[in-house]
mmCIF file of C-alpha atoms in Angstrom:
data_model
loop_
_atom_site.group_PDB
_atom_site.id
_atom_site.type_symbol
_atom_site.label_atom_id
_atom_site.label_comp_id
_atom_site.label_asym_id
_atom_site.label_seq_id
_atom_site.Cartn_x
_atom_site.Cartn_y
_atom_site.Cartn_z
ATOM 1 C CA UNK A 6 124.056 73.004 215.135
ATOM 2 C CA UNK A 7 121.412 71.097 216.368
ATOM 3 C CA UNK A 8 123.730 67.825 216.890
ATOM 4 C CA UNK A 9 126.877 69.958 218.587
ATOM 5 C CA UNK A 10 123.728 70.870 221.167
ATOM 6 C CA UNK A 11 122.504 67.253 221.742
ATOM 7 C CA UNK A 12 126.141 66.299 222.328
ATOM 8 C CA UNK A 13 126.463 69.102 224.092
ATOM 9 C CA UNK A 14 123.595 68.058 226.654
ATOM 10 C CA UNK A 15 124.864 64.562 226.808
ATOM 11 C CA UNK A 16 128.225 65.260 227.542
ATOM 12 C CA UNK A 17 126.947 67.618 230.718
ATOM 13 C CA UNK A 18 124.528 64.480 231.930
ATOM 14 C CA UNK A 19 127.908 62.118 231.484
ATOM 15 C CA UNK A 20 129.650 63.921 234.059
ATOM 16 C CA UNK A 21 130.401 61.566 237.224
ATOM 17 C CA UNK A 22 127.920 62.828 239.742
ATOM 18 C CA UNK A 23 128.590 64.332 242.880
ATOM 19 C CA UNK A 24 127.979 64.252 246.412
ATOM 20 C CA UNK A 25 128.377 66.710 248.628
ATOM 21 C CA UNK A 26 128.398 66.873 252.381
ATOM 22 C CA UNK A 27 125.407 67.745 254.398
ATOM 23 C CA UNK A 28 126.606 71.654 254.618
ATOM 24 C CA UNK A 29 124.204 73.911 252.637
ATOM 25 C CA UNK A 30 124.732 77.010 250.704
ATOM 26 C CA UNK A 31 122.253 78.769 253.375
ATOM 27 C CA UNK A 32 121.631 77.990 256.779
ATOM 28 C CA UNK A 33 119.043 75.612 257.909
ATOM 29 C CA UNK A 34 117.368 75.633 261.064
ATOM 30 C CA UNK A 35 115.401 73.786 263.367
ATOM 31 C CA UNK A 36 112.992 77.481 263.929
ATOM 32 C CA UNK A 37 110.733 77.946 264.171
ATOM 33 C CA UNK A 38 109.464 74.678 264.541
ATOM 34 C CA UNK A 39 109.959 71.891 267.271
ATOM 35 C CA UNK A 40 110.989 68.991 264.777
ATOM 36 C CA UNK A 41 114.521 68.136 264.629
ATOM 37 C CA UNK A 42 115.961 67.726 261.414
ATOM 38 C CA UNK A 43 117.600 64.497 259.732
ATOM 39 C CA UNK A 44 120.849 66.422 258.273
ATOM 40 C CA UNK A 45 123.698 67.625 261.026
ATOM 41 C CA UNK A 46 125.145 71.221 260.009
ATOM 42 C CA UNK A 47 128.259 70.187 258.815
ATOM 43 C CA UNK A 48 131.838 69.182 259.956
ATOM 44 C CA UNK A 49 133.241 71.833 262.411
ATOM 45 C CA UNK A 50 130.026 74.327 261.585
ATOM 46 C CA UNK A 51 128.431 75.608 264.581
ATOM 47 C CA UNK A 52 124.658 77.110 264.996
ATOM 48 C CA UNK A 53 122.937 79.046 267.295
ATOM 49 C CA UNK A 54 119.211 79.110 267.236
ATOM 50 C CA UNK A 55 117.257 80.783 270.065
ATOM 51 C CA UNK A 56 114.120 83.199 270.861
ATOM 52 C CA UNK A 57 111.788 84.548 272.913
ATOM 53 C CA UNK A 58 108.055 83.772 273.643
ATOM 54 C CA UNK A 59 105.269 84.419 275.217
ATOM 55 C CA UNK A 60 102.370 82.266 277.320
ATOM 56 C CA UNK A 61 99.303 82.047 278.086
ATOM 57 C CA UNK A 62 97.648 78.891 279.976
ATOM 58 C CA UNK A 63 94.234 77.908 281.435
ATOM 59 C CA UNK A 64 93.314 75.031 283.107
ATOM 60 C CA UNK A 65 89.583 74.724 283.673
ATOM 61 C CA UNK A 66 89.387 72.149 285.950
ATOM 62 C CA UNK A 67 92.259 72.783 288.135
ATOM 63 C CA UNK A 68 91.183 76.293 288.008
ATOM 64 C CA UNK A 69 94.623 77.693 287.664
ATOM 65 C CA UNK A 70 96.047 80.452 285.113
ATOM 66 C CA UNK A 71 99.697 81.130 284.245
ATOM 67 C CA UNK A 72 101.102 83.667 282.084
ATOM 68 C CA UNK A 73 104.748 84.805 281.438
ATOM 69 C CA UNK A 74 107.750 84.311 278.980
ATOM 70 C CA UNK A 75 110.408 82.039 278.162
ATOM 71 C CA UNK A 76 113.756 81.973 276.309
ATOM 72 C CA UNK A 77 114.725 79.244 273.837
ATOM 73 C CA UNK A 78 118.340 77.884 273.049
ATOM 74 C CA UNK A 79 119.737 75.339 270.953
ATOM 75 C CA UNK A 80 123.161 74.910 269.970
ATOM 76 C CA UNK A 81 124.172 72.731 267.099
ATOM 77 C CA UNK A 82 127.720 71.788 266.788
ATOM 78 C CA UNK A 83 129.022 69.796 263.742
ATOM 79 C CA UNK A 84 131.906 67.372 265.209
ATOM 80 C CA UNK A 85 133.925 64.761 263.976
ATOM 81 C CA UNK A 86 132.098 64.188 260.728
ATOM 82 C CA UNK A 87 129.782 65.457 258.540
ATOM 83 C CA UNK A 88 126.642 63.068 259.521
ATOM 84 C CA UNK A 89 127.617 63.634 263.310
ATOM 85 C CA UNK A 90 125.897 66.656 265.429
ATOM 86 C CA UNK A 91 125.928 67.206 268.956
ATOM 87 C CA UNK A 92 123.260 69.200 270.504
ATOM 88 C CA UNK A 93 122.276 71.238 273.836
ATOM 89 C CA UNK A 94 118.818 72.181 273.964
ATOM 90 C CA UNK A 95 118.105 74.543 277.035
ATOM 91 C CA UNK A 96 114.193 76.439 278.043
ATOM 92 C CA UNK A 97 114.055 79.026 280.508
ATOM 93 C CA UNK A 98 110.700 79.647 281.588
ATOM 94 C CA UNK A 99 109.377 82.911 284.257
ATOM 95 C CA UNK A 100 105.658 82.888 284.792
ATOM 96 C CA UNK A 101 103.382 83.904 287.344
ATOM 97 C CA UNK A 102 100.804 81.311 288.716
ATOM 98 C CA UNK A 103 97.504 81.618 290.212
ATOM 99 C CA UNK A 104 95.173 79.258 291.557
ATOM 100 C CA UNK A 105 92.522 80.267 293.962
ATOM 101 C CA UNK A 106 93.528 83.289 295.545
ATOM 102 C CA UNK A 107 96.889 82.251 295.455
ATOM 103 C CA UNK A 108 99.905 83.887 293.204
ATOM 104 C CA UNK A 109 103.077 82.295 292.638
ATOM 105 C CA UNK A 110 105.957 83.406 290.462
ATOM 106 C CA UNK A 111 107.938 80.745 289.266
ATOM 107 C CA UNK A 112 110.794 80.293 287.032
ATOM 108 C CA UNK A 113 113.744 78.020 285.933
ATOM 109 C CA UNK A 114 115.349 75.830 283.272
ATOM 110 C CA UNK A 115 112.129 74.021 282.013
ATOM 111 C CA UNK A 116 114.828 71.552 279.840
ATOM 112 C CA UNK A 117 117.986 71.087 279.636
ATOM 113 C CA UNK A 118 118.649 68.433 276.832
ATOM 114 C CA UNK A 119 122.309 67.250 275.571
ATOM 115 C CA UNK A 120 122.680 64.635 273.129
ATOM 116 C CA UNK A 121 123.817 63.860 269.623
ATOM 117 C CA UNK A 122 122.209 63.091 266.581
ATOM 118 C CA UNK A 123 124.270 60.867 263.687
ATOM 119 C CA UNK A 124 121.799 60.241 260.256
ATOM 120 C CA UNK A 125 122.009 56.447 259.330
ATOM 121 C CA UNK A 126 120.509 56.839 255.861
ATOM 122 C CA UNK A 127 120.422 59.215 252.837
ATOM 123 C CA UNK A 128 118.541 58.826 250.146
ATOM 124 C CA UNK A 129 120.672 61.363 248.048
ATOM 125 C CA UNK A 130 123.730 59.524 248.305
ATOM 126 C CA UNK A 131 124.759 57.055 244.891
ATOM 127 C CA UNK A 132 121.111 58.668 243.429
ATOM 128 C CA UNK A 133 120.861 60.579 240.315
ATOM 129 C CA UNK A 134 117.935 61.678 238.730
ATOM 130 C CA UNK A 135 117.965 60.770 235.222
ATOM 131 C CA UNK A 136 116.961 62.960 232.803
ATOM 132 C CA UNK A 137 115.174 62.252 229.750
ATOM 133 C CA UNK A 138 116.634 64.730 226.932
ATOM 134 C CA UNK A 139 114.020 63.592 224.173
ATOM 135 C CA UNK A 140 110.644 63.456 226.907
ATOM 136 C CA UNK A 141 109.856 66.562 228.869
ATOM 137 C CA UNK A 142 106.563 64.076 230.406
ATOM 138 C CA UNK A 143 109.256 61.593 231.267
ATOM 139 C CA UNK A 144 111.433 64.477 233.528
ATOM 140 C CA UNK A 145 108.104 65.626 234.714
ATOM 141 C CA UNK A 146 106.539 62.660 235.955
ATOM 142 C CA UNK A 147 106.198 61.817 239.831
ATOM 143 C CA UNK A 148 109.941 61.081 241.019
ATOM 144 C CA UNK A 149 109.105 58.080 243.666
ATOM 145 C CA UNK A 150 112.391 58.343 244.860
ATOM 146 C CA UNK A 151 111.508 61.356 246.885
ATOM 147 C CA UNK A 152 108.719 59.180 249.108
ATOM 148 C CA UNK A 153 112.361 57.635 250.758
ATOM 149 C CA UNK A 154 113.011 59.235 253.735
ATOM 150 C CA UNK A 155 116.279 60.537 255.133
ATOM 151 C CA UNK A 156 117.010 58.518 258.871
ATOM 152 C CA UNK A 157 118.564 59.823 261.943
ATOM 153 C CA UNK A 158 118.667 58.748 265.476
ATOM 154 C CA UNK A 159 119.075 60.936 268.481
ATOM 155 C CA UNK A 160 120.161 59.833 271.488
ATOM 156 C CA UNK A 161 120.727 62.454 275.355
ATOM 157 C CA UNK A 162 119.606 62.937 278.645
ATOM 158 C CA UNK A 163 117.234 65.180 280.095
ATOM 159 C CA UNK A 164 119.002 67.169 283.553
ATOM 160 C CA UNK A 165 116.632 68.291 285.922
ATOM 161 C CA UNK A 166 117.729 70.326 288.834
ATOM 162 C CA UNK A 167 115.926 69.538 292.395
ATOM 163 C CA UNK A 168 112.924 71.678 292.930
ATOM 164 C CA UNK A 169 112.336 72.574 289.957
ATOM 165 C CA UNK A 170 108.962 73.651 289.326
ATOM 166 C CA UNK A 171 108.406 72.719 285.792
ATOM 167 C CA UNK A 172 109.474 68.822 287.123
ATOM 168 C CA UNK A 173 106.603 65.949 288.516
ATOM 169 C CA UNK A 174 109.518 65.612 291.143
ATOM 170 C CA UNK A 175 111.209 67.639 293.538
ATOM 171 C CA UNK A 176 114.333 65.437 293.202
ATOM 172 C CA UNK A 177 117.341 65.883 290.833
ATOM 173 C CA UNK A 178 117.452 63.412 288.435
ATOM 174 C CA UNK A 179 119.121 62.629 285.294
ATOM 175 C CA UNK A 180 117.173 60.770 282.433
ATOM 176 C CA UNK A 181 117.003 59.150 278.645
ATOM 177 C CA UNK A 182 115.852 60.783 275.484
ATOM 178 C CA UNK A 183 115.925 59.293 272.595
ATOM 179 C CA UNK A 184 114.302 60.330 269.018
ATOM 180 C CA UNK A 185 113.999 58.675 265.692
ATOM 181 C CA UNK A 186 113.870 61.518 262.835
ATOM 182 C CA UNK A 187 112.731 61.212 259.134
ATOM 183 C CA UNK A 188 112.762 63.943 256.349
ATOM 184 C CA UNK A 189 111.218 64.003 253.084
ATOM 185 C CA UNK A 190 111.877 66.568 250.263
ATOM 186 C CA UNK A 191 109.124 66.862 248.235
ATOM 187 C CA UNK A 192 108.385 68.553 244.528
ATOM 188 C CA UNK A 193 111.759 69.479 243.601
ATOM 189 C CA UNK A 194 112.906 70.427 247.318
ATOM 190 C CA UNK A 195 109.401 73.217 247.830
ATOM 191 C CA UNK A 196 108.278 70.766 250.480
ATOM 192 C CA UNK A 197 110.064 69.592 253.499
ATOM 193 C CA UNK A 198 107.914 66.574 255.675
ATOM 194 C CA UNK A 199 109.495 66.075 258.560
ATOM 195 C CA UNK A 200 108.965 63.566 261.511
ATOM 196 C CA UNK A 201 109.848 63.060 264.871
ATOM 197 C CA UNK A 202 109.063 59.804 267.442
ATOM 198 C CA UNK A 203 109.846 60.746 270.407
ATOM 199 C CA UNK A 204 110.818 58.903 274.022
ATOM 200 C CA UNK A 205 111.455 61.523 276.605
ATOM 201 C CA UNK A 206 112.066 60.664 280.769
ATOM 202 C CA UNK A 207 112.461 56.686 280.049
ATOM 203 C CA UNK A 208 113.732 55.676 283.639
ATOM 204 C CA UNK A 209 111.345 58.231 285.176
ATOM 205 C CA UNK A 210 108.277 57.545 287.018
ATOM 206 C CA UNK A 211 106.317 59.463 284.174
ATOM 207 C CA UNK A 212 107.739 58.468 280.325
ATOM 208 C CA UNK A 213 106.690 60.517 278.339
ATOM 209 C CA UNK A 214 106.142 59.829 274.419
ATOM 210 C CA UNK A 215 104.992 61.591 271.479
ATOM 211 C CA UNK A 216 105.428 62.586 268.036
ATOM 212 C CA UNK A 217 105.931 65.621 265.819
ATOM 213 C CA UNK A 218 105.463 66.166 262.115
ATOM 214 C CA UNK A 219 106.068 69.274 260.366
ATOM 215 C CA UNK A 220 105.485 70.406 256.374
ATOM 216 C CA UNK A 221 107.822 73.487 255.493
ATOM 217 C CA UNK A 222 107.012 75.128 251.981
ATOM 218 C CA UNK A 223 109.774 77.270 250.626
ATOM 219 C CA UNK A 224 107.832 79.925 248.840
ATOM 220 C CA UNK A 225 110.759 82.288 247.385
ATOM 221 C CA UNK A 226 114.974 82.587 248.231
ATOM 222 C CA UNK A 227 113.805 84.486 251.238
ATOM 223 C CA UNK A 228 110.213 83.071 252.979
ATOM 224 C CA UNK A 229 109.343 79.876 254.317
ATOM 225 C CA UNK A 230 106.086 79.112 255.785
ATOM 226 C CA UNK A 231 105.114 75.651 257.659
ATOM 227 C CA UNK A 232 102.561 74.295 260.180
ATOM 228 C CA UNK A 233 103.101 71.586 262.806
ATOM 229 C CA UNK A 234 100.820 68.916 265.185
ATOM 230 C CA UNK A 235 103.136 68.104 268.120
ATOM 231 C CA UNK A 236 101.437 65.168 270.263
ATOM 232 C CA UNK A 237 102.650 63.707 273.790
ATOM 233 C CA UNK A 238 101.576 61.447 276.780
ATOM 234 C CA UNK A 239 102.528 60.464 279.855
ATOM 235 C CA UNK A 240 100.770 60.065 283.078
ATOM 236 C CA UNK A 241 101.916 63.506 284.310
ATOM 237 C CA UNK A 242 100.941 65.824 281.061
ATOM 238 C CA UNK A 243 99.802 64.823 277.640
ATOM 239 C CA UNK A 244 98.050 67.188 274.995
ATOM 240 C CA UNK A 245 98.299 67.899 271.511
ATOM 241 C CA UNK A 246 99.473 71.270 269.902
ATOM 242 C CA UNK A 247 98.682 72.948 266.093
ATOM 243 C CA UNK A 248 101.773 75.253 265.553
ATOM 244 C CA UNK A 249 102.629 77.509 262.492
ATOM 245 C CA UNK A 250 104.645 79.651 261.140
ATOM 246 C CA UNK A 251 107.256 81.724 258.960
ATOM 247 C CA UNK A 252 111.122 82.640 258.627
ATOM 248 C CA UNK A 253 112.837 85.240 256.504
ATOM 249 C CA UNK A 254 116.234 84.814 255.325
ATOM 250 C CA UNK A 255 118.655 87.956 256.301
ATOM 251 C CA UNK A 256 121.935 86.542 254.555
ATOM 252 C CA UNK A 257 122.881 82.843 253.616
ATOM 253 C CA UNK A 258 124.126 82.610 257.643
ATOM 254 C CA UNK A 259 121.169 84.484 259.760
ATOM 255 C CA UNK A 260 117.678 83.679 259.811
ATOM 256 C CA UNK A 261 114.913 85.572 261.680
ATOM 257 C CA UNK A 262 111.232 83.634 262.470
ATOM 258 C CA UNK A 263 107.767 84.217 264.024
ATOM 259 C CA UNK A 264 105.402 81.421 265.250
ATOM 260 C CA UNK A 265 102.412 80.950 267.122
ATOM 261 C CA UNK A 266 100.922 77.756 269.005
ATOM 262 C CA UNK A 267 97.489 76.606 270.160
ATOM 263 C CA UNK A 268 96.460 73.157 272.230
ATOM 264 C CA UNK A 269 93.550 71.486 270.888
ATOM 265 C CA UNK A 270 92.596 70.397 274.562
ATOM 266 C CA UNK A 271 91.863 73.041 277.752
ATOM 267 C CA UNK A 272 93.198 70.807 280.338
ATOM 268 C CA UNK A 273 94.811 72.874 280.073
ATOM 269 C CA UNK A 274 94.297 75.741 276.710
ATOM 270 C CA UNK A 275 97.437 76.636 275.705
ATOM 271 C CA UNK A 276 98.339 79.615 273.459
ATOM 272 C CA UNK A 277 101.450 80.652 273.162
ATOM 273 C CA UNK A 278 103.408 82.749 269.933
ATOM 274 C CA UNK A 279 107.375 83.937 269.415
ATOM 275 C CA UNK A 280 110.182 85.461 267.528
ATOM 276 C CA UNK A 281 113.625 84.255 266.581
ATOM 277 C CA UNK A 282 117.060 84.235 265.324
ATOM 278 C CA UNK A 283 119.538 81.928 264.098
ATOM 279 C CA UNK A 284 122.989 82.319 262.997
ATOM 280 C CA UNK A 285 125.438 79.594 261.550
ATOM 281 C CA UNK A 286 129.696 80.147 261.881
ATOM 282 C CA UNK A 287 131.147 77.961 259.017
ATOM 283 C CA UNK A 288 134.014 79.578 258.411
ATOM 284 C CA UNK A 289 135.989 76.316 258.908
ATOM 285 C CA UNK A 290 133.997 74.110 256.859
ATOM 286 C CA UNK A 291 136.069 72.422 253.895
ATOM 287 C CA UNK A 292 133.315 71.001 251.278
ATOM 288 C CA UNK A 293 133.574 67.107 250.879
ATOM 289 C CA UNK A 294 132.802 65.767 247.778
ATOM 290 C CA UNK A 295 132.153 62.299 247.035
ATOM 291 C CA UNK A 296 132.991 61.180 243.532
ATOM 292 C CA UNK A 297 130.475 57.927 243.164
ATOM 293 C CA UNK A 298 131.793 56.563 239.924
ATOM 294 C CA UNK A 299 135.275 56.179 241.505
ATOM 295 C CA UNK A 300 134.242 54.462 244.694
ATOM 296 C CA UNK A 301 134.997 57.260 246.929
ATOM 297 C CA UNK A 302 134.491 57.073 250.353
ATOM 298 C CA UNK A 303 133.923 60.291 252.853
ATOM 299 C CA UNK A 304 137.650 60.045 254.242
ATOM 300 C CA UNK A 305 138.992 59.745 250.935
ATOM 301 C CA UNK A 306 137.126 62.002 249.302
ATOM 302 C CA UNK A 307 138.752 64.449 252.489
ATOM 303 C CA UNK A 308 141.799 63.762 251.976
ATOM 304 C CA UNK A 309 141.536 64.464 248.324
ATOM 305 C CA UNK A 310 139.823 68.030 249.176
ATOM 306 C CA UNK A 311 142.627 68.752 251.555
ATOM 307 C CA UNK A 312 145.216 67.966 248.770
ATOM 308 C CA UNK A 313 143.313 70.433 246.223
ATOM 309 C CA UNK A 314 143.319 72.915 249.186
ATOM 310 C CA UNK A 315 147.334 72.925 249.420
ATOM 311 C CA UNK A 316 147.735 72.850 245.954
#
């Protein structure tokens, strides 16, 4: 009995191993953080992520306040193929502004972002874990692997309308942003690092650069918790921002999220908190699968899933 097991077991851990394409049983989203992910959604999947917030600013030595709201909206579009994602990013911001005895209600399109991200490396793909049947310290020990980061680039342009009052000019303009994205998966997939360098209004008078890192902890099927340090400068703003937060999963395609936000400077203090929702339409996904022993590549493993599909 104890032999038809341990063939058992072997036989299982002999299987070719599979890859599968970056589509996830449950939908993952950018909320309600500000990093951008490595992975794309998925060939021909489609996500919505968006939300409301509200903010509160001081600037002591301007001597200016503004409070108000703003709207969030990202769509996430899966085209082409499955390490391809093109992305609008919009912020809609309404605030009233007061400096002196002065009041001023402002509000419009604080970014409008479109761009694409492609991920240039996986660490997941041609890796298996091995597993040690006769050592449980072995299949327990620190898996180094997971220290390699996943690699994407993002690439889009920043529109600005003229007169804008979120802008540092009252022109139009059009202008670069580009992003280089890592993302770790840590302990068994519990931990999420994630990292963003960021290069925002290249051609502008005022470049703007900056970072973001984010740790997400998975605590059960439903919660997720994380915190975030966002950092940027430029000769028009820079400041750095402490952000955390949770989401709750509603079904494997909705998620709802709360966050708040807090500058670490008051030039000016910044505190601002919000609510979200995201929803993901994958009803068009097929599932690629990668068979590594054989040498499969991502169009033939395709074409091999479309052949199962008819048959």
């Amino acid at each position: 009995m104890f032999k038809t097991k341990i063939v058992l077991i072997v036989a299982i851990l002999l299987i070719p191993f599979i890859h599968y394409g970056q589509h996830t049983d449950q939908i993952n989203s950018n909320r309600p953080g500000e990093t951008m992910s490595a992975f794309a959604v998925g060939k021909s999947v489609i996500q919505v992520e968006t939300g409301i917030y509200g903010i509160k600013q001081n600037h002591e030595i301007l001597n200016y306040d503004a409070n108000g709201f703003g709207l969030d909206f990202t769509l996430r579009w899966g085209l082409f193929m499955e390490k391809l994602e093109l992305i609008a990013d919009l912020q809609y911001q309404n605030e009233k502004y007061t400096q002196l005895f002065n009041v001023t209600n402002r509000s419009a399109l604080k970014q409008t972002v479109l761009g694409a991200k492609y991920l240039i490396y996986d660490p997941f793909k041609n890796y298996e874990k091995k597993v040690n049947i006769y050592s449980w310290k072995a299949n327990h020990q620190f898996d180094w692997h997971q220290l390699i980061p996943a690699v994407s680039v993002f690439a889009g342009a920043n529109f600005t309308a003229a007169n804008n009052p979120y802008s540092f000019s009252p022109e139009a303009s059009i202008s670069p942003k580009i992003m280089l994205i890592t993302q770790n998966h840590l302990g068994d997939g519990k931990w999420v690092f994630v990292t963003n360098i960021i290069a925002d209004y290249i051609t502008t008078d005022y470049p703007s650069y900056g970072y973001v890192l984010t740790m997400t902890r998975g605590f059960n099927d439903k919660w997720s918790g994380f915190i975030e340090n966002q950092g940027f400068k430029s000769d028009f703003y820079s400041d750095a921002i402490v952000r955390g937060g949770a989401a709750y999963l509603l079904n494997k395609d909705m998620q709802i999220d709360a966050s708040i936000s807090s500058s670490l400077k008051n030039t000016p203090s910044i505190l601002y908190g919000g609510v979200g929702f995201s929803w993901r339409y994958d009803a068009k996904y097929q599932e690629v699968r990668m068979n590594i022993d054989s040498g499969d590549s991502e169009k033939k493993a395709l074409k091999r899933a479309k052949k199962i599909k008819r048959g």
